Amino acid sequence: MKVPKKHNDWVKAQFDSQRRKADYRNVMIHTRLIENVIEDKADYKENFSVAIKILRFSKRYDGLDKIEKLRKLRNKIVHRIELDKLDEKEINKTRDEMHTLLKEIYKDNLLIKDYFQSKYKIDTTKF
C-alpha cells in the first residue's frame, strides 16, 4: 500500500512536470492553491473575492488583476457551467485560458513566487 504524502510533499508534487499540463484537475488544483495564498495573505478565508479586495486596498501587492481574472474564469467553469450552458469547446477554452494565467502568475507575481519559495522551496517559474 502506498503511503500518503504529507501536506508539504503533496503540494511539491503538484509542481512535477506531469502536473503542469492543462487538464481540469491540474488547473483547478493550482487555482485553489493560489486562492489559498491570497486568503492567507489577506487573513480572510471566507471569500476569495473579498480577500483580493483586501489585498488591493492594502496597496502592498501588485499583480492582482491576473488573479482576479483567474477567479472569474474558475467561477465560469465551477459555478456557471450549467447556467451559461457552456459547451465542450467553451469549457476547454476557459480551462486553457486559466492554464495560461497560472503560468503567468507563477512566473511574474512576486507574492505567489515568494510564498511558494519560502513555504515549500518551490520555484514556481518552472510551472
Short mmCIF file of N, CA and C in Angstrom, two decimals, residues 36-45 50-56:
data_model
loop_
_atom_site.label_atom_id
_atom_site.label_comp_id
_atom_site.label_asym_id
_atom_site.label_seq_id
_atom_site.Cartn_x
_atom_site.Cartn_y
_atom_site.Cartn_z
N ASN A 36 -5.70 29.97 -1.92
CA ASN A 36 -5.27 29.80 -0.52
C ASN A 36 -4.22 30.81 -0.13
N VAL A 37 -3.28 31.09 -1.04
CA VAL A 37 -2.23 32.08 -0.75
C VAL A 37 -2.87 33.45 -0.53
N ILE A 38 -3.76 33.83 -1.43
CA ILE A 38 -4.41 35.15 -1.32
C ILE A 38 -5.21 35.25 -0.03
N GLU A 39 -5.97 34.22 0.28
CA GLU A 39 -6.76 34.24 1.51
C GLU A 39 -5.86 34.29 2.74
N ASP A 40 -4.74 33.59 2.70
CA ASP A 40 -3.79 33.60 3.81
C ASP A 40 -3.17 34.98 3.99
N LYS A 41 -2.72 35.57 2.89
CA LYS A 41 -2.07 36.89 2.97
C LYS A 41 -3.06 37.98 3.37
N ALA A 42 -4.31 37.83 2.96
CA ALA A 42 -5.34 38.81 3.34
C ALA A 42 -5.87 38.55 4.74
N ASP A 43 -5.53 37.39 5.29
CA ASP A 43 -6.05 36.96 6.58
C ASP A 43 -7.59 36.98 6.57
N TYR A 44 -8.12 36.49 5.44
CA TYR A 44 -9.57 36.43 5.26
C TYR A 44 -9.90 35.21 4.42
N LYS A 45 -10.43 34.19 5.06
CA LYS A 45 -10.63 32.91 4.39
C LYS A 45 -12.10 32.64 4.03
N VAL A 50 -13.36 38.83 -1.77
CA VAL A 50 -13.12 39.81 -0.70
C VAL A 50 -11.64 39.82 -0.32
N ALA A 51 -11.02 38.66 -0.27
CA ALA A 51 -9.59 38.59 0.05
C ALA A 51 -8.76 39.37 -0.97
N ILE A 52 -9.11 39.25 -2.24
CA ILE A 52 -8.41 40.03 -3.28
C ILE A 52 -8.61 41.52 -3.03
N LYS A 53 -9.83 41.92 -2.70
CA LYS A 53 -10.11 43.34 -2.44
C LYS A 53 -9.32 43.85 -1.24
N ILE A 54 -9.20 43.04 -0.22
CA ILE A 54 -8.42 43.43 0.96
C ILE A 54 -6.97 43.69 0.56
N LEU A 55 -6.40 42.81 -0.24
CA LEU A 55 -5.02 42.99 -0.67
C LEU A 55 -4.87 44.19 -1.59
N ARG A 56 -5.84 44.42 -2.46
CA ARG A 56 -5.81 45.62 -3.32
C ARG A 56 -5.81 46.88 -2.47
#
